[in-house]
Amino acid sequence: MQREVLLGDEAVGLGAIHAGLSGVYGYPGTPSTEIFEFVEQRTAGSGDVHAFWSTNEKVAYEEALGMSWAGKRALVCMKHVGLNVAADAFMNSAVTGTNGGLVLAVADDPGMHSSQNEQDSRVYAQFALIPCFEPRDQQECYDMMIEAFDLSEELALPVMVRLVTRLAHSRSGVATREPRPQNALHPTREIRKWTLLPSNARVQYRHLIDKQPELLRRAEDSVHNRLNLAGRRGVIACGIANNYFLENVDDGHDLSVLSLAQYPVPAGRIRRLVEHVDDLLVLEDGYPVVENMVRGLFGLNGVRIRGRMTGEVPRTGELNPDLVRSALELPPHPTAHQPSPSLAGRPPALCKGCPHTDTFRALNEALSEFENPQVFSDIGCYTLAAFPPLEAIHSCVAMGASIGMAAGAAHAGYRPAVAAIGDSTFSHGGITPLLSAVQQGVNLKVIVLDNGTVGMTGTQRSMSTGDALDHIILGAGVAPEHLRIIEPTPANHAANVQILRDELAWDGTSVIIARRTCLEAIKRKVS
Ligand code: SF4
């Protein structure tokens, strides 16, 4: 046995490799990016694990499903909101089932450190009727990946492993095992199972429903769901919340505790706990998934159930040891590090010299002729242009949403309808709304900020940059004379403003590509 010090994300990646992985798929997104990168780096040169970023999470999921169809083990990883993009393929893969093991590692971001919401992916696992593991620490990240691949092949279902930011991005020692061999290529021949025509889908959905008692039995018997009955006060601690709980109690505590890390929710174990206690605190880093279920099943038994829904734990935000301590009604710890009141605030900002700064300066000046102009933005470094001094963008909702929203505003008569989107986000979710806008002849101005990389998540490869980007835009039907390319530099400022003004004055769909390489990408290339 060897030991390595690993991030939670890296432990997930290594567990997958040691489980006999043949392919890793994903789209970069904090806090999940390091899963893919770890597998890519650890297997580089061996040639036996396919590792190539996908254009978006749906494509990644479908590629992983195809590898599973061929009989090999596939890992698909993404952040929580990425699962919204992949949801169509994800939900239906529970109905087709799998052949080779298929594991979805999804990293949630309670507290929204770098996300638009704090949705809890356990709800998606419940929704799709598939098993879910929620590791408590980095060792379990590793171990549960191996178990998840085995379970996926035993049940012929995709299996989810759910992480949260704090686990994904913290390190601990992990004991590793001997790597397993990869599966041989053995494509499925079960055509009906994989062809979800209604007549086949009804049969497959029935199979999925028939598997549910077995999923529940596995969770009830799981070594990961540990019940320890003691006093009349009870605690359910899910995933990483168990660590926060243990940080606050000593070995001699007399609380009755159910520590949960495998779903579906084991109602039998919860029943035993509820029948034993008068008061039950539920600790979850995410939505009150278990708390609501417990209240629904046992809320009328006279047991006081507490948690996020009753205010002992804040309804929103990331869980932490201090919040758990307060919910346990323990006196606060004297804090080790007091924040210094003299520290200046440091809001996130674009890098000094970033090409986006020059693009938005030019755009702001070109738009200054309009009264209160609003720019629909997308997700990337350029979203930071929302802050002073630029204050150049005024929305950020979902990957690719800038173009669709600007088009919708144009339908309503809003002028000027301007969207700002990065080159990678454009390939992720911007091509289809542009195609739609061109077909409708919408008066829309799309600024594509082509910095040649996925800057925000660590300069991963962009799928649509340079000539490839130009060809896609022309292929979508944008008139060649209204595809303008500018180089955003201070020296080009006046010329760039003029080009933007010309396109704003034209009644049709224009695309202005602001092309200059991300400084971080240049640094990485040089180093
Ligand atoms: S990483 Fe690149 S794109 Fe992002 S702010 Fe820095 S220079 Fe600009």
Coordinates of C-alpha atoms and ligand atoms in Angstrom, one line a residue:
M1 CA 0.0 0.0 0.0
Q2 CA 1.3 3.5 -0.8
R3 CA 0.2 6.9 0.5
E4 CA -0.1 10.1 -1.4
V5 CA -1.2 13.6 -0.3
L6 CA -4.0 14.5 -2.6
L7 CA -6.8 17.1 -3.2
G8 CA -10.2 15.6 -3.0
D9 CA -10.5 16.1 -6.8
E10 CA -7.1 14.3 -7.3
A11 CA -8.2 11.5 -5.0
V12 CA -11.3 11.1 -7.2
G13 CA -9.1 11.0 -10.3
L14 CA -6.6 8.5 -8.8
G15 CA -9.5 6.3 -7.6
A16 CA -10.9 6.2 -11.1
I17 CA -7.4 5.4 -12.7
H18 CA -6.9 2.6 -10.2
A19 CA -10.4 1.3 -10.9
G20 CA -9.4 0.5 -14.5
L21 CA -10.4 3.7 -16.2
S22 CA -10.3 4.0 -20.0
G23 CA -11.6 7.5 -20.5
V24 CA -12.1 10.8 -18.7
Y25 CA -14.5 13.5 -20.0
G26 CA -15.5 16.9 -18.8
Y27 CA -15.6 20.7 -19.2
P28 CA -13.6 22.9 -16.9
G29 CA -15.4 24.5 -14.0
T30 CA -14.5 25.3 -10.5
P31 CA -14.4 23.3 -8.2
S32 CA -14.2 20.2 -10.4
T33 CA -11.4 21.1 -13.0
E34 CA -8.6 19.3 -11.1
I35 CA -10.3 15.9 -11.5
F36 CA -9.8 15.9 -15.2
E37 CA -6.4 17.5 -15.1
F38 CA -5.1 15.0 -12.6
V39 CA -6.2 12.0 -14.7
E40 CA -4.8 13.7 -17.9
Q41 CA -1.4 14.4 -16.3
R42 CA -1.1 11.1 -14.4
T43 CA -1.9 9.0 -17.5
A44 CA -0.1 11.2 -20.1
G45 CA 2.2 9.2 -22.3
S46 CA 0.7 5.9 -21.4
G47 CA -1.8 6.2 -24.3
D48 CA -4.4 4.0 -22.6
V49 CA -6.7 6.5 -21.0
H50 CA -8.6 8.9 -23.4
A51 CA -8.4 12.4 -21.9
F52 CA -9.5 15.4 -24.0
W53 CA -11.7 18.2 -22.8
S54 CA -15.2 18.2 -24.3
T55 CA -17.0 21.2 -25.8
N56 CA -19.5 21.2 -23.0
E57 CA -20.9 18.9 -20.2
K58 CA -23.6 17.4 -22.3
V59 CA -21.1 16.3 -24.9
A60 CA -18.8 15.0 -22.2
Y61 CA -21.6 13.0 -20.7
E62 CA -22.5 11.5 -24.0
E63 CA -18.9 10.6 -24.8
A64 CA -18.6 8.9 -21.5
L65 CA -21.9 7.0 -22.1
G66 CA -20.6 5.9 -25.5
M67 CA -17.4 4.5 -23.8
S68 CA -19.6 2.7 -21.3
W69 CA -21.7 1.3 -24.2
A70 CA -18.5 -0.1 -25.6
G71 CA -17.9 -1.9 -22.3
K72 CA -15.1 0.2 -20.8
R73 CA -15.0 2.3 -17.6
A74 CA -15.6 6.0 -18.1
L75 CA -15.4 9.0 -15.7
V76 CA -17.3 12.2 -16.5
C77 CA -16.7 15.2 -14.2
M78 CA -18.2 18.6 -14.0
K79 CA -19.3 21.3 -11.6
H80 CA -22.9 21.3 -10.3
V81 CA -24.3 23.8 -12.8
G82 CA -22.6 21.8 -15.6
L83 CA -25.0 19.0 -14.7
N84 CA -27.9 21.2 -15.8
V85 CA -26.3 21.3 -19.3
A86 CA -25.8 17.5 -19.3
A87 CA -29.1 16.8 -17.7
D88 CA -30.8 15.4 -20.8
A89 CA -28.2 12.7 -21.4
F90 CA -27.8 12.1 -17.7
M91 CA -31.5 11.5 -17.0
N92 CA -31.9 9.2 -19.9
S93 CA -28.7 7.3 -19.2
A94 CA -30.5 6.1 -16.0
V95 CA -33.2 4.7 -18.3
T96 CA -30.9 3.0 -20.9
G97 CA -28.6 1.8 -18.1
T98 CA -24.9 1.2 -18.7
N99 CA -22.5 -1.5 -19.9
G100 CA -19.0 -0.6 -18.7
G101 CA -18.9 1.3 -15.5
L102 CA -20.0 5.0 -15.7
V103 CA -19.3 7.3 -12.8
L104 CA -20.3 11.0 -12.7
A105 CA -18.1 13.0 -10.3
V106 CA -19.9 16.3 -9.7
A107 CA -18.5 19.0 -7.5
D108 CA -21.0 21.3 -5.9
D109 CA -20.2 24.8 -4.7
P110 CA -22.2 25.6 -1.5
G111 CA -21.7 29.3 -0.7
M112 CA -21.1 30.1 -4.4
H113 CA -17.4 30.7 -4.2
S114 CA -17.3 30.7 -8.0
S115 CA -20.8 29.8 -9.2
Q116 CA -24.2 31.3 -10.0
N117 CA -26.1 29.1 -7.6
E118 CA -25.6 26.5 -4.9
Q119 CA -27.8 23.7 -6.2
D120 CA -27.3 20.3 -4.6
S121 CA -26.5 17.4 -7.0
R122 CA -27.9 14.8 -4.6
V123 CA -31.3 16.1 -5.8
Y124 CA -30.3 15.1 -9.3
A125 CA -29.3 11.6 -8.2
Q126 CA -32.7 11.3 -6.5
F127 CA -34.4 12.7 -9.6
A128 CA -32.6 10.2 -12.0
L129 CA -33.1 7.3 -9.5
I130 CA -29.4 6.4 -9.4
P131 CA -27.1 5.7 -6.5
C132 CA -24.9 8.5 -5.1
F133 CA -21.8 8.5 -2.8
E134 CA -21.0 11.6 -0.8
P135 CA -17.4 11.2 0.5
R136 CA -16.5 12.6 3.9
D137 CA -12.8 12.9 3.2
Q138 CA -10.1 12.4 0.6
Q139 CA -9.6 8.8 1.5
E140 CA -13.3 8.1 0.8
C141 CA -13.0 10.1 -2.5
Y142 CA -10.5 7.5 -3.6
D143 CA -12.2 4.4 -2.1
M144 CA -15.7 5.4 -3.2
M145 CA -14.6 5.8 -6.8
I146 CA -13.5 2.2 -7.0
E147 CA -16.7 1.1 -5.3
A148 CA -18.8 3.4 -7.6
F149 CA -17.4 1.7 -10.7
D150 CA -18.1 -1.7 -9.3
L151 CA -21.6 -0.7 -8.3
S152 CA -22.2 0.8 -11.8
E153 CA -21.4 -2.5 -13.5
E154 CA -23.3 -4.6 -11.0
L155 CA -26.5 -2.6 -11.3
A156 CA -25.9 -1.5 -14.9
L157 CA -26.6 2.1 -13.8
P158 CA -24.6 5.4 -13.8
V159 CA -23.4 6.2 -10.3
M160 CA -22.8 9.7 -8.9
V161 CA -20.0 10.8 -6.6
R162 CA -20.8 14.2 -5.1
L163 CA -18.2 16.5 -3.7
V164 CA -18.3 20.0 -2.3
T165 CA -15.7 22.8 -2.8
R166 CA -14.1 22.4 0.6
L167 CA -13.4 18.7 0.0
A168 CA -12.5 19.1 -3.6
H169 CA -9.9 21.7 -2.8
S170 CA -8.3 20.5 0.4
R171 CA -5.5 17.9 0.8
S172 CA -5.0 14.8 2.9
G173 CA -3.1 11.6 2.9
V174 CA -4.7 8.8 0.9
A175 CA -3.8 5.1 1.1
T176 CA -3.9 3.7 -2.4
R177 CA -4.4 0.1 -3.8
E178 CA -3.0 -1.9 -6.7
P179 CA -4.4 -0.6 -10.0
R180 CA -6.9 -2.8 -11.7
P181 CA -6.7 -3.7 -15.4
Q182 CA -9.0 -2.0 -17.8
N183 CA -12.0 -3.7 -19.2
A184 CA -11.7 -5.3 -22.6
L185 CA -13.7 -3.8 -25.4
H186 CA -17.1 -5.5 -25.3
P187 CA -19.9 -3.4 -26.9
T188 CA -23.4 -4.1 -25.8
R189 CA -25.7 -5.9 -28.3
E190 CA -28.9 -4.9 -26.4
I191 CA -30.3 -2.6 -29.1
R192 CA -33.7 -2.1 -27.5
K193 CA -32.2 -1.1 -24.2
W194 CA -30.3 1.7 -25.8
T195 CA -32.9 2.8 -28.3
L196 CA -35.4 4.9 -26.2
L197 CA -38.3 4.7 -28.6
P198 CA -41.4 4.9 -26.4
S199 CA -42.1 1.2 -26.5
N200 CA -38.5 0.4 -25.4
A201 CA -38.3 3.4 -23.0
R202 CA -41.4 2.1 -21.0
V203 CA -39.7 -1.3 -20.6
Q204 CA -36.4 0.3 -19.5
Y205 CA -38.1 2.7 -17.1
R206 CA -39.9 -0.2 -15.5
H207 CA -36.5 -1.9 -15.1
L208 CA -35.1 1.2 -13.5
I209 CA -38.0 1.3 -11.0
D210 CA -37.6 -2.4 -10.3
K211 CA -34.0 -1.8 -9.3
Q212 CA -34.9 0.8 -6.6
P213 CA -35.4 -1.7 -3.8
E214 CA -31.9 -3.1 -4.4
L215 CA -30.5 0.5 -4.4
L216 CA -32.2 1.1 -1.1
R217 CA -31.0 -2.2 0.3
R218 CA -27.4 -1.3 -0.6
A219 CA -27.7 2.0 1.1
E220 CA -29.3 0.4 4.2
D221 CA -26.5 -2.1 4.5
S222 CA -23.7 0.2 3.4
V223 CA -20.6 0.4 5.6
H224 CA -20.6 4.1 4.7
N225 CA -23.9 4.8 6.5
R226 CA -22.9 4.4 10.2
L227 CA -25.5 4.4 13.0
N228 CA -24.4 4.7 16.6
L229 CA -27.2 4.9 19.1
A230 CA -26.5 6.5 22.5
G231 CA -28.4 9.4 24.2
R232 CA -31.8 10.9 23.4
R233 CA -30.3 13.7 21.3
G234 CA -29.5 12.7 17.7
V235 CA -27.5 14.0 14.8
I236 CA -27.5 13.1 11.1
A237 CA -24.3 14.2 9.5
C238 CA -24.0 13.9 5.7
G239 CA -20.7 13.8 3.8
I240 CA -18.2 16.4 4.9
A241 CA -20.6 17.6 7.6
N242 CA -19.5 14.6 9.6
N243 CA -16.0 16.1 9.8
Y244 CA -17.4 19.4 11.1
F245 CA -19.4 17.5 13.6
L246 CA -16.4 15.5 14.8
E247 CA -14.3 18.6 15.1
N248 CA -16.8 19.9 17.7
V249 CA -17.4 16.9 20.0
D250 CA -15.0 14.8 22.0
D251 CA -15.0 11.0 22.1
G252 CA -17.1 10.8 25.2
H253 CA -20.2 12.6 23.8
D254 CA -23.5 10.8 24.2
L255 CA -25.2 11.9 21.0
S256 CA -26.8 9.3 18.8
V257 CA -25.3 9.7 15.4
L258 CA -26.1 8.6 11.8
S259 CA -23.2 9.4 9.5
L260 CA -24.5 9.2 5.9
A261 CA -22.4 8.9 2.7
Q262 CA -24.4 6.6 0.4
Y263 CA -27.8 7.3 -1.1
P264 CA -30.7 6.7 -1.7
V265 CA -31.5 7.9 1.8
P266 CA -31.6 4.8 4.1
A267 CA -35.0 5.3 5.6
G268 CA -34.7 2.2 7.8
R269 CA -31.6 3.4 9.6
I270 CA -33.2 6.8 10.0
R271 CA -36.3 5.2 11.5
R272 CA -34.1 3.4 14.1
L273 CA -32.5 6.7 15.0
V274 CA -35.8 8.7 15.1
E275 CA -37.4 6.1 17.3
H276 CA -34.5 6.4 19.7
V277 CA -34.2 10.2 20.1
D278 CA -36.4 13.2 21.1
D279 CA -34.4 15.8 19.2
L280 CA -32.7 15.4 15.9
L281 CA -30.3 17.8 14.2
V282 CA -29.6 17.3 10.5
L283 CA -26.3 18.6 9.1
E284 CA -25.9 18.9 5.3
D285 CA -23.5 21.0 3.2
G286 CA -26.1 21.9 0.6
Y287 CA -29.9 21.7 0.4
P288 CA -31.9 20.2 3.3
V289 CA -32.4 17.0 1.3
V290 CA -32.3 14.6 4.2
E291 CA -33.8 17.0 6.6
N292 CA -36.9 17.4 4.5
M293 CA -37.2 13.7 3.9
V294 CA -36.9 13.0 7.6
R295 CA -39.5 15.6 8.4
G296 CA -41.8 14.2 5.8
L297 CA -41.5 10.6 7.0
F298 CA -41.2 11.1 10.7
G299 CA -42.1 14.7 11.5
L300 CA -45.4 13.8 13.3
N301 CA -43.8 11.4 15.7
G302 CA -43.1 14.1 18.3
V303 CA -39.4 14.2 17.5
R304 CA -38.0 17.8 17.2
I305 CA -36.2 17.9 13.8
R306 CA -33.8 20.8 13.4
G307 CA -31.5 22.0 10.6
R308 CA -31.5 24.4 7.7
M309 CA -35.3 24.6 7.5
T310 CA -35.7 25.6 11.2
G311 CA -32.9 28.1 11.3
E312 CA -30.3 26.3 13.6
V313 CA -28.2 26.0 10.4
P314 CA -28.4 29.0 8.0
R315 CA -30.7 28.2 5.0
T316 CA -28.1 29.4 2.5
G317 CA -24.3 29.2 2.3
E318 CA -21.5 26.8 2.9
L319 CA -21.5 24.8 6.1
N320 CA -18.4 25.1 8.4
P321 CA -17.3 23.8 11.8
D322 CA -18.4 27.0 13.6
L323 CA -21.9 26.8 12.2
V324 CA -22.1 23.2 13.3
R325 CA -20.8 24.1 16.7
S326 CA -23.6 26.7 17.1
A327 CA -26.2 24.3 15.9
L328 CA -25.0 21.8 18.5
E329 CA -25.6 24.6 21.1
L330 CA -21.9 24.5 22.1
P331 CA -20.1 27.8 23.2
P332 CA -18.1 29.4 20.4
H333 CA -14.4 28.6 20.1
P334 CA -12.1 31.5 20.6
T335 CA -11.1 32.1 17.0
A336 CA -7.4 31.4 16.1
H337 CA -7.2 34.2 13.5
Q338 CA -9.0 37.4 14.0
P339 CA -9.5 39.3 10.7
S340 CA -7.6 42.5 10.7
P341 CA -10.0 45.5 10.4
S342 CA -7.3 47.4 8.6
L343 CA -7.1 45.1 5.6
A344 CA -8.5 46.7 2.4
G345 CA -11.1 44.8 0.5
R346 CA -9.8 43.1 -2.7
P347 CA -12.6 42.4 -5.1
P348 CA -11.7 40.0 -8.0
A349 CA -10.4 41.9 -11.0
L350 CA -9.1 41.3 -14.5
C351 CA -5.3 40.8 -14.7
K352 CA -3.3 44.0 -15.4
G353 CA -3.0 44.3 -19.1
C354 CA -5.8 41.7 -19.8
P355 CA -7.1 42.1 -23.4
H356 CA -10.7 42.2 -22.1
T357 CA -10.0 45.5 -20.4
D358 CA -9.2 47.1 -23.8
T359 CA -12.3 45.5 -25.4
F360 CA -14.6 46.8 -22.8
R361 CA -13.1 50.3 -22.8
A362 CA -13.8 50.4 -26.5
L363 CA -17.3 49.0 -26.1
N364 CA -18.1 51.4 -23.3
E365 CA -17.1 54.4 -25.5
A366 CA -19.0 53.1 -28.5
L367 CA -22.1 52.6 -26.4
S368 CA -21.8 56.0 -24.7
E369 CA -24.0 57.4 -27.4
F370 CA -27.0 55.4 -26.2
E371 CA -29.0 56.1 -23.1
N372 CA -28.3 53.6 -20.3
P373 CA -27.0 50.8 -22.6
Q374 CA -27.0 47.3 -21.1
V375 CA -24.7 44.5 -22.2
F376 CA -25.7 40.8 -21.7
S377 CA -22.7 38.8 -20.7
D378 CA -21.6 35.2 -20.3
I379 CA -19.4 33.3 -17.9
G380 CA -15.6 33.8 -17.9
C381 CA -12.9 36.2 -16.8
Y382 CA -14.8 38.9 -18.7
T383 CA -17.7 38.7 -16.3
L384 CA -15.4 40.6 -13.9
A385 CA -16.0 43.6 -16.2
A386 CA -19.2 44.0 -14.1
F387 CA -17.1 45.6 -11.4
P388 CA -15.8 49.2 -11.3
P389 CA -14.0 50.8 -13.0
L390 CA -15.4 49.1 -16.2
E391 CA -18.9 48.3 -15.2
A392 CA -19.4 47.2 -18.8
I393 CA -21.7 44.2 -18.4
H394 CA -25.0 43.9 -16.8
S395 CA -26.1 40.2 -16.8
C396 CA -24.6 36.7 -16.2
V397 CA -27.0 33.8 -16.0
A398 CA -25.8 30.6 -17.7
M399 CA -23.2 29.4 -20.2
G400 CA -24.3 30.7 -23.6
A401 CA -27.2 32.8 -22.2
S402 CA -25.7 36.1 -23.3
I403 CA -26.7 35.7 -26.9
G404 CA -30.1 34.2 -26.3
M405 CA -31.0 36.9 -23.8
A406 CA -29.8 39.7 -26.0
A407 CA -31.8 38.3 -28.9
G408 CA -34.9 38.1 -26.7
A409 CA -34.4 41.7 -25.6
A410 CA -34.1 42.7 -29.3
H411 CA -37.4 40.8 -30.0
A412 CA -39.0 43.0 -27.4
G413 CA -37.7 46.1 -29.2
Y414 CA -34.6 46.9 -27.0
R415 CA -31.8 48.7 -28.8
P416 CA -28.8 48.2 -28.8
A417 CA -28.9 44.4 -28.0
V418 CA -25.3 43.5 -27.3
A419 CA -23.9 40.2 -26.0
A420 CA -20.4 39.5 -24.8
I421 CA -19.1 36.0 -24.7
G422 CA -15.7 34.2 -24.6
D423 CA -14.4 31.9 -27.3
S424 CA -14.7 28.8 -25.2
T425 CA -18.1 29.7 -23.9
F426 CA -19.1 30.4 -27.4
S427 CA -18.3 26.8 -28.4
H428 CA -19.9 25.5 -25.2
G429 CA -23.3 27.2 -25.6
G430 CA -23.1 30.2 -27.9
I431 CA -23.3 28.6 -31.4
T432 CA -26.9 27.5 -31.3
P433 CA -28.4 30.9 -30.1
L434 CA -26.3 32.7 -32.7
L435 CA -27.6 30.4 -35.4
S436 CA -31.1 31.1 -34.2
A437 CA -30.5 34.9 -34.2
V438 CA -29.1 34.8 -37.8
Q439 CA -32.1 32.8 -39.0
Q440 CA -34.4 35.4 -37.5
G441 CA -32.4 38.4 -38.8
V442 CA -32.2 39.8 -35.2
N443 CA -30.6 43.2 -34.8
L444 CA -27.9 41.8 -32.4
K445 CA -24.3 42.6 -31.8
V446 CA -22.2 39.7 -30.4
I447 CA -18.7 40.5 -29.1
V448 CA -16.7 37.3 -29.0
L449 CA -13.7 37.8 -26.7
D450 CA -11.3 35.4 -28.3
N451 CA -8.3 35.1 -25.9
G452 CA -7.4 31.6 -27.2
T453 CA -8.0 29.7 -24.0
V454 CA -10.3 29.0 -21.1
G455 CA -8.7 31.7 -19.0
M456 CA -10.8 31.6 -15.8
T457 CA -10.3 27.9 -14.9
G458 CA -6.6 27.7 -15.7
T459 CA -6.0 28.2 -19.4
Q460 CA -7.4 24.9 -20.7
R461 CA -7.7 24.3 -24.4
S462 CA -10.4 26.3 -26.2
M463 CA -12.4 24.5 -28.9
S464 CA -13.2 27.5 -31.0
T465 CA -10.5 30.1 -31.4
G466 CA -8.7 31.8 -34.3
D467 CA -9.6 30.5 -37.8
A468 CA -11.9 27.8 -36.4
L469 CA -14.0 30.4 -34.6
D470 CA -14.2 32.6 -37.8
H471 CA -15.4 29.6 -39.8
I472 CA -18.0 28.6 -37.3
I473 CA -19.4 32.1 -37.2
L474 CA -19.5 32.4 -41.0
G475 CA -21.0 28.9 -41.2
A476 CA -23.8 30.0 -38.8
G477 CA -24.7 32.5 -41.6
V478 CA -23.3 35.8 -40.3
A479 CA -22.6 38.0 -43.4
P480 CA -18.8 38.2 -44.0
E481 CA -18.9 42.0 -44.0
H482 CA -20.4 42.0 -40.6
L483 CA -17.9 39.6 -39.0
R484 CA -15.3 42.1 -37.8
I485 CA -12.1 41.3 -36.1
I486 CA -10.3 43.7 -33.8
E487 CA -7.2 43.5 -31.8
P488 CA -7.9 45.0 -28.4
T489 CA -4.9 47.1 -27.4
P490 CA -4.6 50.7 -26.2
A491 CA -3.0 51.7 -29.5
N492 CA -6.0 50.4 -31.5
H493 CA -8.6 52.0 -29.2
A494 CA -9.9 54.7 -31.6
A495 CA -10.1 52.3 -34.6
N496 CA -11.9 49.6 -32.5
V497 CA -14.4 52.1 -31.2
Q498 CA -15.2 53.1 -34.8
I499 CA -15.7 49.5 -35.9
L500 CA -18.1 48.9 -33.0
R501 CA -20.0 52.1 -33.8
D502 CA -20.3 51.0 -37.4
E503 CA -21.8 47.7 -36.4
L504 CA -24.1 49.2 -33.8
A505 CA -25.5 51.4 -36.6
W506 CA -26.3 48.4 -38.8
D507 CA -29.7 46.7 -38.5
G508 CA -28.8 43.0 -38.4
T509 CA -26.7 40.3 -36.7
S510 CA -23.1 41.3 -36.4
V511 CA -20.2 39.5 -34.7
I512 CA -17.1 41.4 -33.6
I513 CA -14.3 39.2 -32.5
A514 CA -11.9 40.9 -30.1
R515 CA -8.8 38.7 -30.6
R516 CA -5.8 38.8 -28.3
T517 CA -4.2 36.0 -26.3
C518 CA -4.8 35.8 -22.5
L519 CA -1.7 36.9 -20.6
E520 CA -1.8 33.9 -18.3
A521 CA -1.9 31.5 -21.3
I522 CA 1.2 33.3 -22.7
K523 CA 3.0 32.9 -19.3
R524 CA 2.2 29.2 -19.2
K525 CA 3.4 28.7 -22.7
V526 CA 6.7 30.4 -21.9
S527 CA 7.3 28.8 -18.6
Ligands
SF4_1 S1 -6.5 35.0 -16.9 FE1 -6.3 35.9 -19.0 S2 -8.4 36.4 -19.6 FE2 -8.4 36.0 -17.4 S3 -8.1 38.1 -16.5 FE3 -6.1 37.2 -16.7 S4 -5.3 37.9 -18.7 FE4 -7.5 38.2 -18.7

